[in-house]
PDB file of C-alpha atoms in Angstrom:
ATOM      1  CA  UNK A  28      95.162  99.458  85.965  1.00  0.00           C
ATOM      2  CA  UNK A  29      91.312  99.819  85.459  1.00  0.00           C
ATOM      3  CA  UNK A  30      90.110  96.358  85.254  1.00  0.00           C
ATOM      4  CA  UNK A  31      88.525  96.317  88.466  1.00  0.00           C
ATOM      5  CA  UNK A  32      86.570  99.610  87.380  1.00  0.00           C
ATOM      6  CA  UNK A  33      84.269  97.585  84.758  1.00  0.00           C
ATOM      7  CA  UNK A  34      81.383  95.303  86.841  1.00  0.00           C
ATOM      8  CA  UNK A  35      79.334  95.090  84.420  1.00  0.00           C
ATOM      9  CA  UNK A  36      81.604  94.405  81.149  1.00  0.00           C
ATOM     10  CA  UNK A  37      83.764  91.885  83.606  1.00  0.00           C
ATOM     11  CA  UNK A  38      80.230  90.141  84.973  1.00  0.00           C
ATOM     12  CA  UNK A  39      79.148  89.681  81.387  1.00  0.00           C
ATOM     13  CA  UNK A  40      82.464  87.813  80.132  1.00  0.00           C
ATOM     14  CA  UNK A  41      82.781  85.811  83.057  1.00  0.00           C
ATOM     15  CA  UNK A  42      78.873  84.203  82.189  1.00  0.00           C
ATOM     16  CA  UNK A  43      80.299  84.025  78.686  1.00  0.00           C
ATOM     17  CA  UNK A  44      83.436  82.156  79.795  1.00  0.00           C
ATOM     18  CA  UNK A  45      82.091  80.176  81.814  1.00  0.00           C
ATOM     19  CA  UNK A  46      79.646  78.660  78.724  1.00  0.00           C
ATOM     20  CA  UNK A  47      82.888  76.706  77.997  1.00  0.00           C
ATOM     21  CA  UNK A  48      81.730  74.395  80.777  1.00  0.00           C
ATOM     22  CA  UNK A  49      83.297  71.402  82.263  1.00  0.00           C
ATOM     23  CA  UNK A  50      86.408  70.357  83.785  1.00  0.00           C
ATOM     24  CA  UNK A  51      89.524  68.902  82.543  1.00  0.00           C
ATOM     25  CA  UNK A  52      91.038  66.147  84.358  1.00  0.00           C
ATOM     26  CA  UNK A  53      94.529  66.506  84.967  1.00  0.00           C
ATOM     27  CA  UNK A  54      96.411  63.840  87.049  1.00  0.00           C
ATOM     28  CA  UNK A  55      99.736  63.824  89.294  1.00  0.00           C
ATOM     29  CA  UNK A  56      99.341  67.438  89.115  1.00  0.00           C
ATOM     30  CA  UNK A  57     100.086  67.945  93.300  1.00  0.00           C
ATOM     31  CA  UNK A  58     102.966  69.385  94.670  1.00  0.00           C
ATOM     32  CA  UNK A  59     104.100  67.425  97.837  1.00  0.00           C
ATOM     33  CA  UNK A  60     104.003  69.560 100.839  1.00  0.00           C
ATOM     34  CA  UNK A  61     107.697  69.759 102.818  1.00  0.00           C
ATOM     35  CA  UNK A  62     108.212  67.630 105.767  1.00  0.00           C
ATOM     36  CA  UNK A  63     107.009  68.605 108.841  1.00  0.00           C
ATOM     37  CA  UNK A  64     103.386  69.656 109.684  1.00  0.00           C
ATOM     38  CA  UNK A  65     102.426  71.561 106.503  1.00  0.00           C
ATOM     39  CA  UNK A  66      99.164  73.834 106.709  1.00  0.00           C
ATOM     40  CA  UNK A  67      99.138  74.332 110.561  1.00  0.00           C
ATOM     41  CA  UNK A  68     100.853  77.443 112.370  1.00  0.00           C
ATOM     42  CA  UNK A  69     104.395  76.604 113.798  1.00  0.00           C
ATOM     43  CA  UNK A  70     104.299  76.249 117.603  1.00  0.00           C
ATOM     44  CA  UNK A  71     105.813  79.195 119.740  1.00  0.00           C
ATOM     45  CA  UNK A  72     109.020  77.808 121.500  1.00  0.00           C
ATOM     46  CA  UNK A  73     110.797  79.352 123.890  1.00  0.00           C
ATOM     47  CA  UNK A  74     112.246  82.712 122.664  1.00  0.00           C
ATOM     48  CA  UNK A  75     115.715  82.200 121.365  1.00  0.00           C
ATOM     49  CA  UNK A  76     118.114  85.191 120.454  1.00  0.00           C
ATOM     50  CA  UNK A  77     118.124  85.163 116.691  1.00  0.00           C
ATOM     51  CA  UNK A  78     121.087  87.076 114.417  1.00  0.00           C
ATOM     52  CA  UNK A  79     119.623  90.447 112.915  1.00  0.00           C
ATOM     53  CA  UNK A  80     117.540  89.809 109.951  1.00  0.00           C
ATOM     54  CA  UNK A  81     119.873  90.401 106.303  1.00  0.00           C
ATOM     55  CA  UNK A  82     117.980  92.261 103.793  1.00  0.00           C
ATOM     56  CA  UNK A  83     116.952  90.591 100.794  1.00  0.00           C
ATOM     57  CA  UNK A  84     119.145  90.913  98.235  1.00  0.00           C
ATOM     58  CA  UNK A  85     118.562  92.792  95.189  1.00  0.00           C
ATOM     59  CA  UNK A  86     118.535  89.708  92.253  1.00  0.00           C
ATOM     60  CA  UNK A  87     119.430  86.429  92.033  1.00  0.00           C
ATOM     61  CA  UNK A  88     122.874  86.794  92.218  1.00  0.00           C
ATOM     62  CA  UNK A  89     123.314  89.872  94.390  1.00  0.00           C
ATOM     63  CA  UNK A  90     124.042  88.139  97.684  1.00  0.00           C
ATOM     64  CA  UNK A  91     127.161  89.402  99.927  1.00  0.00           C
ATOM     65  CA  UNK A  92     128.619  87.199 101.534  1.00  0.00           C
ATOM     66  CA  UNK A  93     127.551  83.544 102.440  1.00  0.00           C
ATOM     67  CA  UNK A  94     123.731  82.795 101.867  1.00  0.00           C
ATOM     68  CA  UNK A  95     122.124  82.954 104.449  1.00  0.00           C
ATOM     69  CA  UNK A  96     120.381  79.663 106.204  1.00  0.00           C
ATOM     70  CA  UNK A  97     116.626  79.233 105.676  1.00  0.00           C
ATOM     71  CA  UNK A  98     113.917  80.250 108.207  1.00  0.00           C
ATOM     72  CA  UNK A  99     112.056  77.390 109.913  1.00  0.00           C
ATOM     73  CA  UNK A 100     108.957  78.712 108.643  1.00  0.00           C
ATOM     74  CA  UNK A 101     109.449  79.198 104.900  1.00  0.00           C
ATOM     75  CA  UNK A 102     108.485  76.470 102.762  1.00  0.00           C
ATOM     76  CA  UNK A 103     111.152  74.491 100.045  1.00  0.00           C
ATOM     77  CA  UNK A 104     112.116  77.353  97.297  1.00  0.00           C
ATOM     78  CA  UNK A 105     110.837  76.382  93.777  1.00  0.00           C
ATOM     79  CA  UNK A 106     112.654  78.632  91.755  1.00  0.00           C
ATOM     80  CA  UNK A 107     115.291  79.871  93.106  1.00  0.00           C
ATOM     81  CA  UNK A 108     118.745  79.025  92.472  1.00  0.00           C
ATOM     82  CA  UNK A 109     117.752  76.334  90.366  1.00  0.00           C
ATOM     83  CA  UNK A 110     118.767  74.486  87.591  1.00  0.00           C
ATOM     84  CA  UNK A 111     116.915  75.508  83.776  1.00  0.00           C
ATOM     85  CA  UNK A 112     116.008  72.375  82.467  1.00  0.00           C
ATOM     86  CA  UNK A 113     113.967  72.240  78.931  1.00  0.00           C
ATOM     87  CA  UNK A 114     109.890  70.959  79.565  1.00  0.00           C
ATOM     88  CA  UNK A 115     107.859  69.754  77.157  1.00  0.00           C
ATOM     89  CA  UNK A 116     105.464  71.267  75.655  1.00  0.00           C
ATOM     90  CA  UNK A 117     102.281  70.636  77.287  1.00  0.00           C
ATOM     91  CA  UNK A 118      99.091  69.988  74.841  1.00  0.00           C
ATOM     92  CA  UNK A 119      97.106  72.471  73.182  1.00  0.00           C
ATOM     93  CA  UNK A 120      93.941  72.481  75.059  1.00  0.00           C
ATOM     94  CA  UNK A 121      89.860  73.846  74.179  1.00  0.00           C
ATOM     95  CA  UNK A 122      89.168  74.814  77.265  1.00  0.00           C
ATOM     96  CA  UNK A 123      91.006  75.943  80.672  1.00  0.00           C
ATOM     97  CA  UNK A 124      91.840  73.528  83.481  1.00  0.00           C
ATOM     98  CA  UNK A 125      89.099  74.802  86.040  1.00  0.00           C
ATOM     99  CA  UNK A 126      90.023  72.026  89.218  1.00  0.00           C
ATOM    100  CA  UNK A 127      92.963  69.771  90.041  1.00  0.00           C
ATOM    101  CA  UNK A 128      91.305  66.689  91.476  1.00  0.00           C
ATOM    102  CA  UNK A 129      92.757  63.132  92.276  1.00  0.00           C
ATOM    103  CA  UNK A 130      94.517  64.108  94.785  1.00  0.00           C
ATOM    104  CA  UNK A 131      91.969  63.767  98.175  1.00  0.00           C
ATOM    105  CA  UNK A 132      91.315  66.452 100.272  1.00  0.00           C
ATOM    106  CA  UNK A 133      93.136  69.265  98.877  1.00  0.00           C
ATOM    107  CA  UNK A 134      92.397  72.843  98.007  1.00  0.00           C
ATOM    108  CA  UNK A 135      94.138  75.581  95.663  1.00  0.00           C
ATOM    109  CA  UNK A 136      94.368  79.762  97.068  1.00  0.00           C
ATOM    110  CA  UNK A 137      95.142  81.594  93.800  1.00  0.00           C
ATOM    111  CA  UNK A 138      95.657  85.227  93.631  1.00  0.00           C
ATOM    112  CA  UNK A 139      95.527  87.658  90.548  1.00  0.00           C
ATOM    113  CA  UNK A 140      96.740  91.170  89.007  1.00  0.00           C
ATOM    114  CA  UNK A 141      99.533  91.973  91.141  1.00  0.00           C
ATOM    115  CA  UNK A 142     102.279  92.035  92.812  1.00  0.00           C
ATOM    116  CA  UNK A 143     101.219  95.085  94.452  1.00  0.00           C
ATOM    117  CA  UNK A 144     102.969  96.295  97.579  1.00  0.00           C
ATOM    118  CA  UNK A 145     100.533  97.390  99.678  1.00  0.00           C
ATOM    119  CA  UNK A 146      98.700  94.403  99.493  1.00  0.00           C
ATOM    120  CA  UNK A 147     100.827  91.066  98.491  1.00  0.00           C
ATOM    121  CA  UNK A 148     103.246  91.606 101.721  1.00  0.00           C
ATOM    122  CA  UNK A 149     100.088  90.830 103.900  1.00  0.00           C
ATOM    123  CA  UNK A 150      99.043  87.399 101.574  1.00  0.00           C
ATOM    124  CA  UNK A 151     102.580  86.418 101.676  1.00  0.00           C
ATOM    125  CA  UNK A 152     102.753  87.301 105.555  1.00  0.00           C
ATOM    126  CA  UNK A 153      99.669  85.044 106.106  1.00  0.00           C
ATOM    127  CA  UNK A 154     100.484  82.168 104.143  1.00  0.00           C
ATOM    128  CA  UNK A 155     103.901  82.503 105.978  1.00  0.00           C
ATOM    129  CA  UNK A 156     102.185  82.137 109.551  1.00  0.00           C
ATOM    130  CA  UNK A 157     100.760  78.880 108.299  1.00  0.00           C
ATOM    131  CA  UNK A 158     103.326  77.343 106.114  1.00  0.00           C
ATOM    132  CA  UNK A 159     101.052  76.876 102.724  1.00  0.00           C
ATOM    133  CA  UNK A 160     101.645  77.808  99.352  1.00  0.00           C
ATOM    134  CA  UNK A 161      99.541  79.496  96.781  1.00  0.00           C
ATOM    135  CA  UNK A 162      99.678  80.959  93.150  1.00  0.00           C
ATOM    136  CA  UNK A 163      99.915  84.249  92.349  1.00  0.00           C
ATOM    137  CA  UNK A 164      98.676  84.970  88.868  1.00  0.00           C
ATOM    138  CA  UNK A 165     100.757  88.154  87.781  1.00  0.00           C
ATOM    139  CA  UNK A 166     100.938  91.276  85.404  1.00  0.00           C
ATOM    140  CA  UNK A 167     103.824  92.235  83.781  1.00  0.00           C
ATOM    141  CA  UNK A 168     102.952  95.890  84.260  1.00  0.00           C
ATOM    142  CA  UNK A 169     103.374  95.340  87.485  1.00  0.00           C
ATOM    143  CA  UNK A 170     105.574  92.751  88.209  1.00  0.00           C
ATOM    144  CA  UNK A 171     107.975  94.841  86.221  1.00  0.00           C
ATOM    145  CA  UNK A 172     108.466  97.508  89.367  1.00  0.00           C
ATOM    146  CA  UNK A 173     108.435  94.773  92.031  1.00  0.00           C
ATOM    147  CA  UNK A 174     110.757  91.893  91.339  1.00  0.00           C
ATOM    148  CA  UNK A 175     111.415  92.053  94.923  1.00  0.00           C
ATOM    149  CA  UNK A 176     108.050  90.503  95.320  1.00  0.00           C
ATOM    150  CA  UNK A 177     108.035  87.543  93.040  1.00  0.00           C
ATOM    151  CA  UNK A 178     111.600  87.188  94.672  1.00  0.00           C
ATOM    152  CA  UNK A 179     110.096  86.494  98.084  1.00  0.00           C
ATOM    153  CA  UNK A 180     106.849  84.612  96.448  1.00  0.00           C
ATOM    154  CA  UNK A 181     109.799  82.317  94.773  1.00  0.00           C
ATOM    155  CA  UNK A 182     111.408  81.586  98.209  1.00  0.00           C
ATOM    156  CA  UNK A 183     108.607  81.406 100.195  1.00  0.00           C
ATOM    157  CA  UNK A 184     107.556  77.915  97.932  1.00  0.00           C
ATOM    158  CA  UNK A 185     104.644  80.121  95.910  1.00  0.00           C
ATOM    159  CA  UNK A 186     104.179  79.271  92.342  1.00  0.00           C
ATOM    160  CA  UNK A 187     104.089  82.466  89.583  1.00  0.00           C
ATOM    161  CA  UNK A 188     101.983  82.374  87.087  1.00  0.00           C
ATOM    162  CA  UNK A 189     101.346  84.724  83.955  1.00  0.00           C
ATOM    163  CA  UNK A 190      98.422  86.947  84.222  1.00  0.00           C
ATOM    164  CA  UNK A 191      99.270  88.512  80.800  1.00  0.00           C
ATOM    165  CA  UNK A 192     101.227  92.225  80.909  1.00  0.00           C
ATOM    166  CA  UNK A 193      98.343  94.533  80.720  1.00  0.00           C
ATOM    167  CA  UNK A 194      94.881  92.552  81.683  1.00  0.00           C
ATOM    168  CA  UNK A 195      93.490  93.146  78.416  1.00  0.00           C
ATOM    169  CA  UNK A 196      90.216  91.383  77.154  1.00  0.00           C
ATOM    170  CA  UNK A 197      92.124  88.445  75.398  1.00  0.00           C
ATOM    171  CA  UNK A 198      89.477  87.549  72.247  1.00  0.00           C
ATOM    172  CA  UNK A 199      89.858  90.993  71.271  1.00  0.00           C
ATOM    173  CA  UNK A 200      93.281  90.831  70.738  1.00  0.00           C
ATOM    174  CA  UNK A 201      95.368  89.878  67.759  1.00  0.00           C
ATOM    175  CA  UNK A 202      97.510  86.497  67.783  1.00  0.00           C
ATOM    176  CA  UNK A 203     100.698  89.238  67.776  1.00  0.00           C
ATOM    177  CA  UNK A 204      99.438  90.988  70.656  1.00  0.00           C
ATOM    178  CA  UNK A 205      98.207  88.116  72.639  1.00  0.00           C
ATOM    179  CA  UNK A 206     101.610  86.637  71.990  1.00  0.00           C
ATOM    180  CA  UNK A 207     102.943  90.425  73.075  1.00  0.00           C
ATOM    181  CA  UNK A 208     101.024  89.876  76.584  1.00  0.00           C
ATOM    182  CA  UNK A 209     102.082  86.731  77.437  1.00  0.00           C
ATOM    183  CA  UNK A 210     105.911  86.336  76.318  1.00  0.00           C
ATOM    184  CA  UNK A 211     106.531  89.953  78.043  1.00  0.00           C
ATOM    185  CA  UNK A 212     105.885  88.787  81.348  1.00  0.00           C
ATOM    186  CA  UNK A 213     107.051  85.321  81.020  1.00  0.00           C
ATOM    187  CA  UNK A 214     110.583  87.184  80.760  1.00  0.00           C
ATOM    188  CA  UNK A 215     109.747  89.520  83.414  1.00  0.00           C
ATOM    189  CA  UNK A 216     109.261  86.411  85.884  1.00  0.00           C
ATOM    190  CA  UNK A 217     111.835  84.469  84.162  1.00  0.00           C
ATOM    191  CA  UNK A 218     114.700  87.961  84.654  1.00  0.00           C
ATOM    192  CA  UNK A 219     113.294  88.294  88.637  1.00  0.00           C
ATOM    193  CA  UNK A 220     113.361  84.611  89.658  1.00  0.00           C
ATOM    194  CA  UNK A 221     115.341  82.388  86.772  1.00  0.00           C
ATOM    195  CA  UNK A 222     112.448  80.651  85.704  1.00  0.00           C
ATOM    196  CA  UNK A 223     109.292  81.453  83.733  1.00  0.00           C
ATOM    197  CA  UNK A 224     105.754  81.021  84.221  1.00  0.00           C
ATOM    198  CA  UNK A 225     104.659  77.419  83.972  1.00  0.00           C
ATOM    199  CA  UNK A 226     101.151  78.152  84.296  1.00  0.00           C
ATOM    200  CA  UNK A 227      98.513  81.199  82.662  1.00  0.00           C
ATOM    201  CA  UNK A 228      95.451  83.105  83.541  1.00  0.00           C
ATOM    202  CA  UNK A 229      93.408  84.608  81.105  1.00  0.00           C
ATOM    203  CA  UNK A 230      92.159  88.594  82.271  1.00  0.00           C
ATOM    204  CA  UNK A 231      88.317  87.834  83.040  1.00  0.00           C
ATOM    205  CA  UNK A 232      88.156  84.069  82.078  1.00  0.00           C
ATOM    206  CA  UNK A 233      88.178  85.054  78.765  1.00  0.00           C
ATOM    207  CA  UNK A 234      90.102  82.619  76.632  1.00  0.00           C
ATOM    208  CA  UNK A 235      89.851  81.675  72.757  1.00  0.00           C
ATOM    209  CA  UNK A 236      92.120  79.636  70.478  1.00  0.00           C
ATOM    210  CA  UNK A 237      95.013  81.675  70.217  1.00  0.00           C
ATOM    211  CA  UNK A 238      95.721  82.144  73.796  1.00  0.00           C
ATOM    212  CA  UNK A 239      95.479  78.147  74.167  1.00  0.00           C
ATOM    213  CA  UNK A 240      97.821  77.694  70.898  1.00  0.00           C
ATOM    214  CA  UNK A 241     100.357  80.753  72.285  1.00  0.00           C
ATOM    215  CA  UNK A 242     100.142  79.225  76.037  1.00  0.00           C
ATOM    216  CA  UNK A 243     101.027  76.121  75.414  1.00  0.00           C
ATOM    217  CA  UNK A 244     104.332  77.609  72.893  1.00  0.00           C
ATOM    218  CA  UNK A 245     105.267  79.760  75.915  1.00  0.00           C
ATOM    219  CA  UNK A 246     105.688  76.142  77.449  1.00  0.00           C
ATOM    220  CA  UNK A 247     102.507  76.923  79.985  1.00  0.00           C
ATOM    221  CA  UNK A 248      99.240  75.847  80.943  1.00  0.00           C
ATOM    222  CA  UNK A 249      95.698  77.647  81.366  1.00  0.00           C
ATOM    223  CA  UNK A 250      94.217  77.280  84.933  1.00  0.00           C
ATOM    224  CA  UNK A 251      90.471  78.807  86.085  1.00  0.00           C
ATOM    225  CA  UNK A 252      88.922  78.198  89.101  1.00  0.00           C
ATOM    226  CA  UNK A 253      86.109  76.514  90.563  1.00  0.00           C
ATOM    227  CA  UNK A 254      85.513  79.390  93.440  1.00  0.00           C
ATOM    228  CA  UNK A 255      85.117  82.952  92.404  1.00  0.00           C
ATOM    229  CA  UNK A 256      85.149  85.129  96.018  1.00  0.00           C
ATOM    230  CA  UNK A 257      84.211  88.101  93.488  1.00  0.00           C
ATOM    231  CA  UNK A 258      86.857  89.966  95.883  1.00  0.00           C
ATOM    232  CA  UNK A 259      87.410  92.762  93.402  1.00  0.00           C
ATOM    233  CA  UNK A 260      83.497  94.122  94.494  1.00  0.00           C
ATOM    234  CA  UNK A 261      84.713  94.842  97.799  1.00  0.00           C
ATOM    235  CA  UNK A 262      81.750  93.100  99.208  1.00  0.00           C
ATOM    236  CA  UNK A 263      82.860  93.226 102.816  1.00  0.00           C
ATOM    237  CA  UNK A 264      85.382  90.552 104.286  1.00  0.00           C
ATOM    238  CA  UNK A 265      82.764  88.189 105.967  1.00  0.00           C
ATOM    239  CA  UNK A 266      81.148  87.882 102.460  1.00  0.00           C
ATOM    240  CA  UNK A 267      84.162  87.206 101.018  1.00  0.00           C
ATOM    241  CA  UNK A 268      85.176  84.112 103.985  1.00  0.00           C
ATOM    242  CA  UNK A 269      81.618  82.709 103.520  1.00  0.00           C
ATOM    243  CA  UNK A 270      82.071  82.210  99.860  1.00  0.00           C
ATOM    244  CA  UNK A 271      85.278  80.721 100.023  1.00  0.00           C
ATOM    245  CA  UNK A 272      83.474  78.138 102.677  1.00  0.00           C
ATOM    246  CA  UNK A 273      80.786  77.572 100.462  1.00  0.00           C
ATOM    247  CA  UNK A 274      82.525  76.938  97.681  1.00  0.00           C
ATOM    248  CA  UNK A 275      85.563  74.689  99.266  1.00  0.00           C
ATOM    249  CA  UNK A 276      85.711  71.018  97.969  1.00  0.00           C
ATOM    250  CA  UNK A 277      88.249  68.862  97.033  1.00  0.00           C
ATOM    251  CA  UNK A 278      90.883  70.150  94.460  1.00  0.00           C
ATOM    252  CA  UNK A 279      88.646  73.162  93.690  1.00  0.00           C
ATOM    253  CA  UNK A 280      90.471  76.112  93.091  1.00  0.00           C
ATOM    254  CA  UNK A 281      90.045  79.665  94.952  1.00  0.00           C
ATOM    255  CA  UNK A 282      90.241  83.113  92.995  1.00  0.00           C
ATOM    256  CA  UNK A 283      91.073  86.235  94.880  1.00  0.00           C
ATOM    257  CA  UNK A 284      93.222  89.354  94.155  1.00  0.00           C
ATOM    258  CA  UNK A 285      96.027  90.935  95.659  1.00  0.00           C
ATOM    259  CA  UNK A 286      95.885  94.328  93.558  1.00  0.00           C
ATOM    260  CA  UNK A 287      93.650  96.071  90.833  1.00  0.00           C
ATOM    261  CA  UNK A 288      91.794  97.794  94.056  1.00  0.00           C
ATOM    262  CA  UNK A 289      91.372  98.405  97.561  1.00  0.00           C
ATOM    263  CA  UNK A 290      92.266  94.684  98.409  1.00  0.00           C
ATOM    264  CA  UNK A 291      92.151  95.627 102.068  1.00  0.00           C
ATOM    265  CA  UNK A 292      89.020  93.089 102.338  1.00  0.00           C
ATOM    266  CA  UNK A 293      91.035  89.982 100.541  1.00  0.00           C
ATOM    267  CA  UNK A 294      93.863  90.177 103.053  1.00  0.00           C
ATOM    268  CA  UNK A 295      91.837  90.677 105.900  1.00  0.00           C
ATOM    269  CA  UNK A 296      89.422  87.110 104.877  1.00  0.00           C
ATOM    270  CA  UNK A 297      92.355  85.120 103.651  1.00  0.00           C
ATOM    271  CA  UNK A 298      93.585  85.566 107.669  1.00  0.00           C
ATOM    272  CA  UNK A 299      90.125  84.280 108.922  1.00  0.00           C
ATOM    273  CA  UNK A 300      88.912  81.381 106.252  1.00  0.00           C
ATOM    274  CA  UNK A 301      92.739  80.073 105.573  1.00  0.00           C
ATOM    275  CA  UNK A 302      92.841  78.645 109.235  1.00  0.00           C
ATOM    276  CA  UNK A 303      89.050  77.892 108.617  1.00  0.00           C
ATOM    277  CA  UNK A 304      90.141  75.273 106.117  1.00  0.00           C
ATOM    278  CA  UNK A 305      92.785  73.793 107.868  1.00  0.00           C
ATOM    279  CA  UNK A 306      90.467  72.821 110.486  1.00  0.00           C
ATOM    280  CA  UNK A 307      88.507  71.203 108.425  1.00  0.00           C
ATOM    281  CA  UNK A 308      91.323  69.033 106.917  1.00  0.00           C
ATOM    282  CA  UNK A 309      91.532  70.493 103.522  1.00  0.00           C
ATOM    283  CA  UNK A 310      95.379  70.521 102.864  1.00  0.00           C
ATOM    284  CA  UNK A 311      96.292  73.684 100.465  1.00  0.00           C
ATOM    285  CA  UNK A 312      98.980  73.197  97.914  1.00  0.00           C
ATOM    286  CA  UNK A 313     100.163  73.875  94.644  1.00  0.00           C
ATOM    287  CA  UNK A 314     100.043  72.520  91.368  1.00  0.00           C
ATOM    288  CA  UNK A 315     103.506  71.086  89.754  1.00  0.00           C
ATOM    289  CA  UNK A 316     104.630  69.893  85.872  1.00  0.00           C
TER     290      UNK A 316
END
């Protein structure tokens, strides 16, 4: 993918998008966190002989054997193994959700354009460590080689959204084509985890009313953000924690990337400003329809 090569094209459509302006207020949209003591690292107990590890198993339904008990430290799977049941249709909006408020101190980590595996193992490692979830906003160009990915992102309590197939600069696309970008990797997320995208991301923040109208037929709805780390400039990974600090209210919501690049930088600040947050009482979570 090239979308990460274009600065100047990508800085210019992000002013333009973000001319829409404003937020819309969306209500009881919170997941609730599992039991426990979500956000904060699990103590360190004594060490404990533990059974070899079972590789993960190749789809859905590929499991040998019994299934295997969860590990303390992964959060309640959203996806997997469960039941389809038929949503409504959520409205037709004008403009993209840009924060989730109503819901006190919280705070939303989204990540975009991959799964990519030299760089989403170390996200998914970190939000692991400290027992939060996140979004991952993904292609279907990519998503399409690593279902093993958006396997463990299901598991691990992460919620998959669709980042269109390609990346493509949405207005200039046809209604068939935008339709084209968006249904192919709802059924590559839908074929890897048993459930498709509830939520969408247009490439760039660059929406218009056909991806709204086509969104909201695929059964999804458009998020933003609120906090752009501008991660894909490789701006060095203190840069990238301070603007994330900056930026962090309650129910904004945080864009970085875990491919289209060197996305060395984004892993390396998520594992300095995520426990950052914590101390400071924001509670991450998730979204849920």
């Amino acid at each position: 993918m090239h979308k990460d090569q274009l600065p100047v094209r990508r800085r210019s459509v992000l002013h333009w998008a973000a001319a829409l302006g404003g937020a819309a207020v969306v209500g009881g949209l919170f997941a609730t966190e599992p039991g426990g003591a979500p956000g904060r690292p699990a103590p360190r107990p004594a060490p404990v002989p533990e059974p070899e590890p079972v590789a993960p198993a190749a789809g859905p339904q590929a499991a040998a054997g019994p299934r295997q008990p969860a590990s303390s430290y992964r959060l309640q799977p959203m996806t997997a193994h469960a039941p389809r049941v038929r949503r409504a249709r959520p409205p037709v909006r004008t403009r993209p959700i840009l924060e989730l408020p109503g819901a006190g101190r919280t705070i939303v980590l989204t990540f975009d354009d991959g799964p990519d595996p030299r760089y989403t193992p170390g996200v998914l490692a970190t939000l692991r460590e400290f027992r939060v979830p996140a979004m991952f906003f993904v292609c279907g160009e990519m998503a399409q080689y690593h279902p093993d990915l958006l396997r463990e992102m299901a598991d691990d309590g992460h919620v998959i959204g669709n980042h269109t197939w390609s990346h493509p600069l949405v207005p200039g696309l046809t209604r068939p084509a935008i339709r084209r970008e968006l249904s192919r990797t709802c059924e590559v997320v839908d074929r890897a985890v048993g459930t498709g995208p509830l939520w969408y991301r247009a490439p760039y923040g660059a929406w218009n009313r056909h991806s709204f109208e086509i969104g909201a037929e695929l059964g999804m709805e458009p998020l933003a953000w609120t906090v752009d780390t501008l991660d894909w400039t490789e701006p060095g990974t203190g840069t990238i924690v301070r603007r994330v600090m900056d930026g962090a209210a309650p129910g904004a919501v945080v864009l970085s990337h875990d491919a289209g690049g060197n996305r060395s930088q984004s892993v390396a600040a998520l594992r300095r400003y995520l426990p950052r947050l914590l101390d400071a009482g924001y509670r991450v979570t998730v979204p849920h329809r």
